[in-house]
mmCIF file of C-alpha atoms in Angstrom:
data_model
loop_
_atom_site.group_PDB
_atom_site.id
_atom_site.type_symbol
_atom_site.label_atom_id
_atom_site.label_comp_id
_atom_site.label_asym_id
_atom_site.label_seq_id
_atom_site.Cartn_x
_atom_site.Cartn_y
_atom_site.Cartn_z
ATOM 1 C CA MET A 1216 -33.428 12.844 -79.469
ATOM 2 C CA LEU A 1217 -32.491 9.254 -80.291
ATOM 3 C CA GLY A 1218 -29.554 7.180 -81.496
ATOM 4 C CA TRP A 1219 -27.299 8.476 -84.219
ATOM 5 C CA LEU A 1220 -24.983 5.483 -84.205
ATOM 6 C CA LEU A 1221 -27.763 3.203 -85.373
ATOM 7 C CA LEU A 1222 -28.461 5.320 -88.439
ATOM 8 C CA VAL A 1223 -25.145 4.419 -90.070
ATOM 9 C CA HIS A 1224 -26.715 1.190 -91.349
ATOM 10 C CA ALA A 1225 -29.002 3.131 -93.674
ATOM 11 C CA GLY A 1226 -27.839 1.348 -96.861
ATOM 12 C CA CYS A 1227 -26.444 2.255 -100.265
ATOM 13 C CA ALA A 1228 -29.144 4.778 -101.076
ATOM 14 C CA GLU A 1229 -28.082 6.758 -98.015
ATOM 15 C CA VAL A 1230 -24.292 6.569 -98.410
ATOM 16 C CA GLY A 1231 -23.955 10.352 -98.412
ATOM 17 C CA TYR A 1232 -26.036 10.627 -95.269
ATOM 18 C CA TYR A 1233 -24.043 7.817 -93.665
ATOM 19 C CA LEU A 1234 -20.754 9.594 -94.373
ATOM 20 C CA HIS A 1235 -22.131 12.836 -92.992
ATOM 21 C CA LEU A 1236 -23.128 11.164 -89.720
ATOM 22 C CA ALA A 1237 -19.872 9.236 -89.468
ATOM 23 C CA ARG A 1238 -17.780 12.365 -89.958
ATOM 24 C CA GLY A 1239 -19.833 14.256 -87.383
ATOM 25 C CA GLN A 1240 -19.567 11.521 -84.783
ATOM 26 C CA VAL A 1241 -15.822 11.101 -85.357
ATOM 27 C CA ARG A 1242 -15.321 14.854 -85.003
ATOM 28 C CA ILE A 1243 -17.055 14.801 -81.626
ATOM 29 C CA THR A 1244 -15.169 11.706 -80.480
ATOM 30 C CA LEU A 1245 -11.761 13.184 -81.349
ATOM 31 C CA ALA A 1246 -12.461 16.600 -79.816
ATOM 32 C CA ARG A 1247 -14.039 15.485 -76.538
ATOM 33 C CA ARG A 1248 -12.047 15.812 -73.307
ATOM 34 C CA SER A 1249 -12.360 13.748 -70.156
ATOM 35 C CA LEU A 1250 -14.174 15.477 -67.320
ATOM 36 C CA ASN A 1251 -11.149 14.898 -65.102
ATOM 37 C CA ASP A 1252 -8.922 16.802 -67.548
ATOM 38 C CA VAL A 1253 -11.383 19.683 -67.833
ATOM 39 C CA LEU A 1254 -11.783 19.886 -64.061
ATOM 40 C CA ALA A 1255 -7.995 19.868 -63.568
ATOM 41 C CA ASP A 1256 -7.426 22.566 -66.191
ATOM 42 C CA SER A 1257 -6.628 25.918 -64.515
ATOM 43 C CA THR A 1258 -8.291 27.779 -67.401
ATOM 44 C CA THR A 1259 -11.674 26.120 -66.797
ATOM 45 C CA SER A 1260 -14.173 28.671 -65.531
ATOM 46 C CA SER A 1261 -15.682 28.190 -62.095
ATOM 47 C CA GLU A 1262 -19.152 28.088 -63.673
ATOM 48 C CA LEU A 1263 -18.218 25.230 -66.013
ATOM 49 C CA ARG A 1264 -16.415 23.387 -63.219
ATOM 50 C CA ASP A 1265 -19.485 23.595 -60.971
ATOM 51 C CA LYS A 1266 -21.758 22.327 -63.759
ATOM 52 C CA LEU A 1267 -19.485 19.358 -64.531
ATOM 53 C CA LEU A 1268 -19.285 18.430 -60.856
ATOM 54 C CA LEU A 1269 -23.067 18.603 -60.791
ATOM 55 C CA VAL A 1270 -23.207 16.197 -63.745
ATOM 56 C CA GLU A 1271 -21.224 13.674 -61.713
ATOM 57 C CA GLU A 1272 -23.798 13.955 -58.927
ATOM 58 C CA ILE A 1273 -26.638 13.506 -61.403
ATOM 59 C CA ARG A 1274 -24.993 10.368 -62.834
ATOM 60 C CA ARG A 1275 -24.762 8.801 -59.391
ATOM 61 C CA PHE A 1276 -28.382 9.694 -58.675
ATOM 62 C CA ALA A 1277 -29.508 8.319 -62.059
ATOM 63 C CA GLY A 1278 -27.824 4.986 -61.492
ATOM 64 C CA ASP A 1279 -28.347 4.481 -57.762
ATOM 65 C CA GLU A 1280 -31.848 5.891 -57.288
ATOM 66 C CA VAL A 1281 -33.552 5.841 -60.689
ATOM 67 C CA GLY A 1282 -31.952 2.706 -62.135
ATOM 68 C CA LEU A 1283 -31.070 4.242 -65.494
ATOM 69 C CA HIS A 1284 -28.663 2.329 -67.720
ATOM 70 C CA GLY A 1285 -25.464 3.992 -68.843
ATOM 71 C CA ALA A 1286 -25.211 6.222 -65.782
ATOM 72 C CA THR A 1287 -21.633 5.082 -65.200
ATOM 73 C CA SER A 1288 -20.436 4.912 -68.822
ATOM 74 C CA ASN A 1289 -22.017 8.119 -70.153
ATOM 75 C CA TYR A 1290 -21.139 11.731 -69.468
ATOM 76 C CA THR A 1291 -17.536 11.133 -68.412
ATOM 77 C CA ASP A 1292 -16.251 13.405 -71.213
ATOM 78 C CA TYR A 1293 -16.983 16.971 -72.295
ATOM 79 C CA TYR A 1294 -17.462 18.454 -75.766
ATOM 80 C CA ASP A 1295 -17.725 22.175 -76.523
ATOM 81 C CA THR A 1296 -20.093 22.836 -79.450
ATOM 82 C CA GLY A 1297 -18.827 26.382 -79.868
ATOM 83 C CA GLY A 1298 -22.172 27.917 -79.006
ATOM 84 C CA GLN A 1299 -24.029 26.050 -81.753
ATOM 85 C CA PRO A 1300 -26.623 23.262 -81.461
ATOM 86 C CA ILE A 1301 -24.962 19.855 -81.519
ATOM 87 C CA ALA A 1302 -27.258 18.833 -84.376
ATOM 88 C CA TRP A 1303 -30.403 19.721 -86.332
ATOM 89 C CA ASN A 1304 -33.572 17.673 -86.708
ATOM 90 C CA VAL A 1305 -35.933 17.782 -89.666
ATOM 91 C CA SER A 1306 -39.617 16.953 -89.175
ATOM 92 C CA ALA A 1307 -42.559 17.138 -91.558
ATOM 93 C CA SER A 1308 -46.318 16.604 -91.797
ATOM 94 C CA PRO A 1309 -49.036 17.106 -94.425
ATOM 95 C CA PRO A 1310 -50.654 20.533 -93.960
ATOM 96 C CA ASP A 1311 -54.191 19.133 -93.819
ATOM 97 C CA ARG A 1312 -53.730 16.527 -91.061
ATOM 98 C CA PHE A 1313 -51.534 15.627 -88.110
ATOM 99 C CA GLU A 1314 -49.475 12.781 -89.518
ATOM 100 C CA SER A 1315 -45.716 12.667 -89.039
ATOM 101 C CA TYR A 1316 -43.588 12.052 -92.108
ATOM 102 C CA ARG A 1317 -41.384 9.094 -91.196
ATOM 103 C CA TRP A 1318 -37.932 7.959 -92.220
ATOM 104 C CA SER A 1319 -37.170 4.240 -91.826
ATOM 105 C CA PHE A 1320 -33.872 3.031 -90.392
ATOM 106 C CA PRO A 1321 -32.669 -0.471 -89.500
ATOM 107 C CA LEU A 1322 -32.600 -1.320 -85.783
ATOM 108 C CA VAL A 1323 -34.337 1.861 -84.600
ATOM 109 C CA GLY A 1324 -37.340 1.531 -86.928
ATOM 110 C CA ALA A 1325 -39.367 4.417 -88.312
ATOM 111 C CA LEU A 1326 -38.584 7.844 -86.865
ATOM 112 C CA PRO A 1327 -40.577 11.073 -87.276
ATOM 113 C CA TYR A 1328 -37.386 13.080 -87.660
ATOM 114 C CA LYS A 1329 -34.056 12.911 -89.443
ATOM 115 C CA GLY A 1330 -30.946 14.335 -87.829
ATOM 116 C CA TYR A 1331 -27.955 16.126 -89.278
ATOM 117 C CA PHE A 1332 -24.731 17.434 -87.793
ATOM 118 C CA GLN A 1333 -24.636 20.381 -90.217
ATOM 119 C CA ARG A 1334 -27.442 22.901 -90.497
ATOM 120 C CA GLN A 1335 -27.227 23.340 -94.277
ATOM 121 C CA HIS A 1336 -28.028 19.668 -94.846
ATOM 122 C CA ALA A 1337 -31.039 19.891 -92.539
ATOM 123 C CA VAL A 1338 -32.272 23.034 -94.281
ATOM 124 C CA ALA A 1339 -31.896 21.364 -97.688
ATOM 125 C CA GLU A 1340 -33.988 18.393 -96.530
ATOM 126 C CA ARG A 1341 -36.585 20.709 -95.026
ATOM 127 C CA ASP A 1342 -36.802 22.695 -98.264
ATOM 128 C CA ARG A 1343 -37.139 19.496 -100.298
ATOM 129 C CA LEU A 1344 -40.119 18.450 -98.191
ATOM 130 C CA VAL A 1345 -41.709 21.899 -98.449
ATOM 131 C CA GLU A 1346 -41.428 21.690 -102.235
ATOM 132 C CA LEU A 1347 -43.287 18.371 -102.033
ATOM 133 C CA GLY A 1348 -46.142 20.117 -100.219
ATOM 134 C CA TYR A 1349 -45.381 19.289 -96.581
ATOM 135 C CA ASP A 1350 -45.217 21.484 -93.523
ATOM 136 C CA ALA A 1351 -41.593 21.047 -92.461
ATOM 137 C CA ILE A 1352 -39.123 22.419 -89.917
ATOM 138 C CA ALA A 1353 -35.389 22.186 -89.257
ATOM 139 C CA SER A 1354 -34.609 22.846 -85.603
ATOM 140 C CA GLY A 1355 -31.457 22.761 -83.508
ATOM 141 C CA VAL A 1356 -31.158 20.247 -80.672
ATOM 142 C CA PRO A 1357 -29.040 20.629 -77.513
ATOM 143 C CA ALA A 1358 -28.398 16.912 -76.862
ATOM 144 C CA TYR A 1359 -28.814 13.422 -78.278
ATOM 145 C CA SER A 1360 -28.458 9.828 -77.153
ATOM 146 C CA THR A 1361 -26.710 6.922 -78.869
ATOM 147 C CA LEU A 1362 -28.954 4.557 -76.862
ATOM 148 C CA GLY A 1363 -26.003 3.179 -74.917
ATOM 149 C CA TYR A 1364 -24.029 2.067 -77.975
ATOM 150 C CA LEU A 1365 -21.457 4.834 -77.424
ATOM 151 C CA SER A 1366 -20.409 6.813 -74.378
ATOM 152 C CA ASP A 1367 -22.204 10.137 -74.774
ATOM 153 C CA PRO A 1368 -20.315 13.277 -73.727
ATOM 154 C CA VAL A 1369 -21.566 16.216 -71.720
ATOM 155 C CA LEU A 1370 -22.256 18.915 -74.325
ATOM 156 C CA SER A 1371 -21.780 22.620 -73.729
ATOM 157 C CA THR A 1372 -25.347 23.099 -74.998
ATOM 158 C CA MET A 1373 -26.607 20.881 -72.159
ATOM 159 C CA ILE A 1374 -25.152 23.023 -69.393
ATOM 160 C CA ASP A 1375 -26.519 26.358 -70.610
ATOM 161 C CA GLY A 1376 -29.493 27.627 -68.666
ATOM 162 C CA PRO A 1377 -30.813 26.887 -65.171
ATOM 163 C CA GLU A 1378 -29.562 24.024 -63.044
ATOM 164 C CA ASP A 1379 -32.863 22.140 -63.080
ATOM 165 C CA ARG A 1380 -32.729 22.043 -66.876
ATOM 166 C CA LEU A 1381 -29.304 20.366 -66.799
ATOM 167 C CA VAL A 1382 -30.565 17.710 -64.389
ATOM 168 C CA GLU A 1383 -33.639 17.143 -66.530
ATOM 169 C CA VAL A 1384 -31.669 16.814 -69.787
ATOM 170 C CA VAL A 1385 -29.152 14.322 -68.373
ATOM 171 C CA LEU A 1386 -31.931 12.149 -66.931
ATOM 172 C CA HIS A 1387 -33.929 12.454 -70.170
ATOM 173 C CA GLU A 1388 -31.046 11.236 -72.340
ATOM 174 C CA LEU A 1389 -30.082 8.436 -69.935
ATOM 175 C CA THR A 1390 -33.693 7.251 -70.025
ATOM 176 C CA HIS A 1391 -33.331 6.711 -73.774
ATOM 177 C CA ALA A 1392 -30.532 4.227 -73.041
ATOM 178 C CA THR A 1393 -32.915 2.405 -70.676
ATOM 179 C CA VAL A 1394 -36.298 2.566 -72.433
ATOM 180 C CA TYR A 1395 -36.476 2.303 -76.210
ATOM 181 C CA VAL A 1396 -39.337 0.867 -78.264
ATOM 182 C CA GLU A 1397 -38.940 0.525 -82.012
ATOM 183 C CA ASP A 1398 -41.474 2.564 -84.019
ATOM 184 C CA GLU A 1399 -42.873 4.200 -80.860
ATOM 185 C CA THR A 1400 -41.186 7.595 -80.827
ATOM 186 C CA ASP A 1401 -43.981 9.339 -78.918
ATOM 187 C CA TYR A 1402 -43.727 6.737 -76.164
ATOM 188 C CA ASN A 1403 -39.926 6.935 -76.046
ATOM 189 C CA GLU A 1404 -39.807 10.705 -75.886
ATOM 190 C CA SER A 1405 -42.679 11.039 -73.430
ATOM 191 C CA VAL A 1406 -41.152 8.463 -71.061
ATOM 192 C CA ALA A 1407 -37.827 10.286 -71.182
ATOM 193 C CA SER A 1408 -39.489 13.658 -70.601
ATOM 194 C CA PHE A 1409 -41.509 12.318 -67.674
ATOM 195 C CA VAL A 1410 -38.516 10.687 -65.978
ATOM 196 C CA GLY A 1411 -36.455 13.815 -66.583
ATOM 197 C CA LYS A 1412 -39.032 16.107 -65.006
ATOM 198 C CA VAL A 1413 -39.919 13.919 -62.015
ATOM 199 C CA GLY A 1414 -36.348 12.812 -61.407
ATOM 200 C CA SER A 1415 -34.892 16.319 -61.591
ATOM 201 C CA LEU A 1416 -37.357 17.633 -59.010
ATOM 202 C CA THR A 1417 -36.502 14.738 -56.687
ATOM 203 C CA PHE A 1418 -32.777 15.354 -57.176
ATOM 204 C CA LEU A 1419 -33.083 19.064 -56.396
ATOM 205 C CA ALA A 1420 -35.235 18.384 -53.322
ATOM 206 C CA GLN A 1421 -32.575 15.999 -51.994
ATOM 207 C CA ARG A 1422 -29.774 18.451 -52.757
ATOM 208 C CA TYR A 1423 -31.339 21.660 -51.469
ATOM 209 C CA GLY A 1424 -34.392 20.674 -49.443
ATOM 210 C CA GLU A 1425 -38.053 20.175 -50.300
ATOM 211 C CA ASN A 1426 -38.935 23.807 -49.518
ATOM 212 C CA SER A 1427 -35.799 25.398 -50.967
ATOM 213 C CA GLU A 1428 -35.855 28.327 -53.385
ATOM 214 C CA GLN A 1429 -34.343 26.114 -56.102
ATOM 215 C CA VAL A 1430 -37.197 23.623 -55.842
ATOM 216 C CA GLU A 1431 -39.843 26.337 -55.619
ATOM 217 C CA GLN A 1432 -38.536 28.121 -58.727
ATOM 218 C CA THR A 1433 -38.465 24.828 -60.612
ATOM 219 C CA ARG A 1434 -42.059 24.102 -59.622
ATOM 220 C CA LEU A 1435 -43.145 27.552 -60.789
ATOM 221 C CA ARG A 1436 -41.457 27.072 -64.173
ATOM 222 C CA ARG A 1437 -43.035 23.623 -64.499
ATOM 223 C CA ALA A 1438 -46.471 25.059 -63.680
ATOM 224 C CA ASP A 1439 -46.041 27.681 -66.403
ATOM 225 C CA ALA A 1440 -44.929 24.996 -68.852
ATOM 226 C CA ALA A 1441 -47.921 22.801 -67.971
ATOM 227 C CA ALA A 1442 -50.315 25.712 -68.526
ATOM 228 C CA PHE A 1443 -48.842 26.459 -71.939
ATOM 229 C CA GLN A 1444 -48.885 22.770 -72.894
ATOM 230 C CA SER A 1445 -52.554 22.592 -71.947
ATOM 231 C CA PHE A 1446 -53.218 25.651 -74.091
ATOM 232 C CA LEU A 1447 -51.422 24.050 -77.068
ATOM 233 C CA ARG A 1448 -53.400 20.827 -76.606
ATOM 234 C CA GLY A 1449 -56.552 22.892 -77.026
ATOM 235 C CA VAL A 1450 -55.174 24.456 -80.204
ATOM 236 C CA THR A 1451 -54.241 21.091 -81.711
ATOM 237 C CA ALA A 1452 -57.611 19.631 -80.710
ATOM 238 C CA GLN A 1453 -59.361 22.367 -82.679
ATOM 239 C CA LEU A 1454 -57.123 21.744 -85.670
ATOM 240 C CA ASP A 1455 -57.693 17.990 -85.362
ATOM 241 C CA SER A 1456 -61.439 18.539 -85.533
ATOM 242 C CA LEU A 1457 -61.011 20.700 -88.611
ATOM 243 C CA TYR A 1458 -58.769 18.160 -90.337
ATOM 244 C CA GLU A 1459 -61.287 15.387 -89.665
ATOM 245 C CA SER A 1460 -64.299 17.455 -90.713
ATOM 246 C CA GLY A 1461 -64.422 16.115 -94.265
ATOM 247 C CA LEU A 1462 -64.333 19.610 -95.753
ATOM 248 C CA PRO A 1463 -62.571 20.116 -99.099
ATOM 249 C CA ARG A 1464 -58.810 20.502 -98.719
ATOM 250 C CA PRO A 1465 -58.665 24.145 -99.894
ATOM 251 C CA GLN A 1466 -61.289 25.068 -97.314
ATOM 252 C CA ILE A 1467 -59.390 23.229 -94.566
ATOM 253 C CA LEU A 1468 -56.170 25.066 -95.419
ATOM 254 C CA LEU A 1469 -58.000 28.394 -95.321
ATOM 255 C CA GLN A 1470 -59.815 27.737 -92.064
ATOM 256 C CA ARG A 1471 -56.727 26.450 -90.266
ATOM 257 C CA VAL A 1472 -55.077 29.841 -90.728
ATOM 258 C CA ARG A 1473 -58.091 31.488 -89.121
ATOM 259 C CA LEU A 1474 -58.021 29.056 -86.195
ATOM 260 C CA PHE A 1475 -54.332 29.645 -85.619
ATOM 261 C CA ASP A 1476 -54.736 33.427 -85.743
ATOM 262 C CA GLU A 1477 -57.523 33.110 -83.168
ATOM 263 C CA ALA A 1478 -55.238 30.967 -81.003
ATOM 264 C CA LYS A 1479 -52.591 33.698 -81.010
ATOM 265 C CA GLN A 1480 -55.209 36.220 -79.948
ATOM 266 C CA GLN A 1481 -56.314 33.887 -77.146
ATOM 267 C CA TYR A 1482 -52.721 33.554 -76.014
ATOM 268 C CA SER A 1483 -52.323 37.350 -75.950
ATOM 269 C CA ASN A 1484 -55.454 37.644 -73.821
ATOM 270 C CA ARG A 1485 -54.236 34.967 -71.395
ATOM 271 C CA ARG A 1486 -50.475 35.484 -71.440
ATOM 272 C CA GLN A 1487 -50.263 36.361 -67.736
ATOM 273 C CA THR A 1488 -51.650 32.944 -66.845
ATOM 274 C CA LEU A 1489 -49.576 31.214 -69.528
ATOM 275 C CA GLY A 1490 -46.126 31.996 -68.209
ATOM 276 C CA GLY A 1491 -46.347 35.775 -67.976
ATOM 277 C CA GLY A 1492 -44.563 36.232 -71.286
ATOM 278 C CA ARG A 1493 -42.241 33.233 -71.111
ATOM 279 C CA TYR A 1494 -43.897 31.735 -74.185
ATOM 280 C CA ASP A 1495 -44.370 34.904 -76.215
ATOM 281 C CA GLY A 1496 -42.382 33.242 -79.002
ATOM 282 C CA PHE A 1497 -45.636 31.474 -79.843
ATOM 283 C CA LEU A 1498 -46.888 34.764 -81.299
ATOM 284 C CA ASN A 1499 -44.190 34.508 -83.970
ATOM 285 C CA TRP A 1500 -44.866 30.879 -84.860
ATOM 286 C CA GLU A 1501 -45.968 30.163 -88.390
ATOM 287 C CA LEU A 1502 -48.790 27.635 -88.586
ATOM 288 C CA ASN A 1503 -46.937 24.393 -89.135
ATOM 289 C CA ASN A 1504 -48.230 20.913 -88.317
ATOM 290 C CA ALA A 1505 -44.674 19.588 -88.040
ATOM 291 C CA ARG A 1506 -43.856 22.108 -85.306
ATOM 292 C CA LEU A 1507 -47.025 21.308 -83.371
ATOM 293 C CA LEU A 1508 -46.417 17.564 -83.647
ATOM 294 C CA SER A 1509 -42.805 17.951 -82.491
ATOM 295 C CA TYR A 1510 -43.954 19.861 -79.431
ATOM 296 C CA ARG A 1511 -46.670 17.313 -78.649
ATOM 297 C CA ARG A 1512 -44.254 14.396 -79.087
ATOM 298 C CA TYR A 1513 -42.455 15.194 -75.839
ATOM 299 C CA HIS A 1514 -45.561 15.752 -73.714
ATOM 300 C CA SER A 1515 -47.976 12.894 -74.458
ATOM 301 C CA HIS A 1516 -50.056 11.156 -71.808
ATOM 302 C CA PHE A 1517 -48.122 12.373 -68.764
ATOM 303 C CA ASP A 1518 -51.215 11.514 -66.716
ATOM 304 C CA ARG A 1519 -50.727 7.823 -67.532
ATOM 305 C CA PHE A 1520 -47.089 7.866 -66.445
ATOM 306 C CA ASP A 1521 -48.054 9.749 -63.309
ATOM 307 C CA ALA A 1522 -50.735 7.162 -62.527
ATOM 308 C CA VAL A 1523 -48.095 4.423 -62.692
ATOM 309 C CA LEU A 1524 -45.848 6.412 -60.353
ATOM 310 C CA THR A 1525 -48.744 6.783 -57.897
ATOM 311 C CA ARG A 1526 -49.483 3.048 -57.992
ATOM 312 C CA VAL A 1527 -45.861 2.246 -57.107
ATOM 313 C CA HIS A 1528 -45.996 4.692 -54.194
ATOM 314 C CA GLY A 1529 -43.841 7.343 -55.805
ATOM 315 C CA LYS A 1530 -40.845 5.069 -56.383
ATOM 316 C CA LEU A 1531 -39.418 6.347 -59.656
ATOM 317 C CA ALA A 1532 -37.010 3.419 -60.098
ATOM 318 C CA THR A 1533 -39.940 0.995 -59.834
ATOM 319 C CA ALA A 1534 -41.942 3.075 -62.300
ATOM 320 C CA VAL A 1535 -39.011 2.968 -64.756
ATOM 321 C CA ILE A 1536 -39.078 -0.830 -64.591
ATOM 322 C CA ALA A 1537 -42.787 -0.696 -65.451
ATOM 323 C CA PHE A 1538 -42.068 1.652 -68.371
ATOM 324 C CA VAL A 1539 -39.473 -0.807 -69.684
ATOM 325 C CA THR A 1540 -41.915 -3.707 -69.297
ATOM 326 C CA CYS A 1541 -44.668 -1.816 -71.121
ATOM 327 C CA GLY A 1542 -42.204 -1.124 -73.900
ATOM 328 C CA ASP A 1543 -42.201 -4.853 -74.599
ATOM 329 C CA ALA A 1544 -46.003 -5.005 -74.735
ATOM 330 C CA GLU A 1545 -47.987 -5.042 -77.970
ATOM 331 C CA ASP A 1546 -49.455 -1.644 -77.051
ATOM 332 C CA PRO A 1547 -47.230 0.248 -74.576
ATOM 333 C CA TRP A 1548 -49.871 2.890 -73.899
ATOM 334 C CA THR A 1549 -52.568 0.382 -72.942
ATOM 335 C CA CYS A 1550 -50.055 -1.477 -70.786
ATOM 336 C CA LEU A 1551 -49.463 1.681 -68.745
ATOM 337 C CA ASP A 1552 -53.071 1.637 -67.563
ATOM 338 C CA GLU A 1553 -52.416 -1.594 -65.659
ATOM 339 C CA ALA A 1554 -48.733 -1.193 -64.812
ATOM 340 C CA GLY A 1555 -47.883 -1.190 -61.146
ATOM 341 C CA THR A 1556 -51.219 -2.581 -59.959
ATOM 342 C CA ALA A 1557 -49.501 -5.553 -58.332
ATOM 343 C CA GLU A 1558 -47.410 -3.308 -56.094
#
């Protein structure tokens, strides 16, 4: 998730939204505590202490070995969200095609989501879009980046879950402070996801050993995730074909329900090879183009990023430089196909 600070320039028509963001950011800034204070506090649990010490290791790795900006200035404070998401994102799309609804903001450009610090505001925006005929969702997010304009704190929502997820999230958010292309959200999020996944596996291998249980479990979870992502790509490809078929809109809306019901049946038949139940939540999904687009946004063209990494002999820091360079190109995706060939 990208930079909140930059959204405060939204203009007179968005004064209410601006005040909402400002209040939320100030609340976080005033309530955050330095990592040193939290670590020195005798009431800090051993689990939290271990996770915060791990964050310090990740920061050093991110700066020294991956070359990510903000590794020294970010994540030096801690903020407890009280068990709630730090924020909520709203996304939308027409129901008869995959086309993200976009909000325009100065400096960051057009974004396919709008963030809120309070859930009720996100729900109200989602409901407004639904009334206008869009598929829309309001979903909680565990972390966000201010793109290096502020020092981002470690959030309690970031440290929940397995260790590899914490490493991945920190590297993902630090990548946003290093690689950002205006109006190219899919590129920005996919770069950050790729660096987070590759970098976290490298970090864990260095910390525990290439053949350690921690690394093996991470690889197994990643394999399950890749299988489910491949399955979802097939679902969206079928829907894409339907949306581009030229059929009347009422017929498209009817047939897409059938396709999605068939996809759920396919998942049920294949669930053992699609995570063994890890993604059973899919069976409760309502057909929603905004949800499918949001999922796809973070997993686009990983093969192209991986090809760059291969061409630079597996050096992630060198690949990050190429990702930054391609961000300055007219078409970042096309640039990736040639990046690293001079290595």
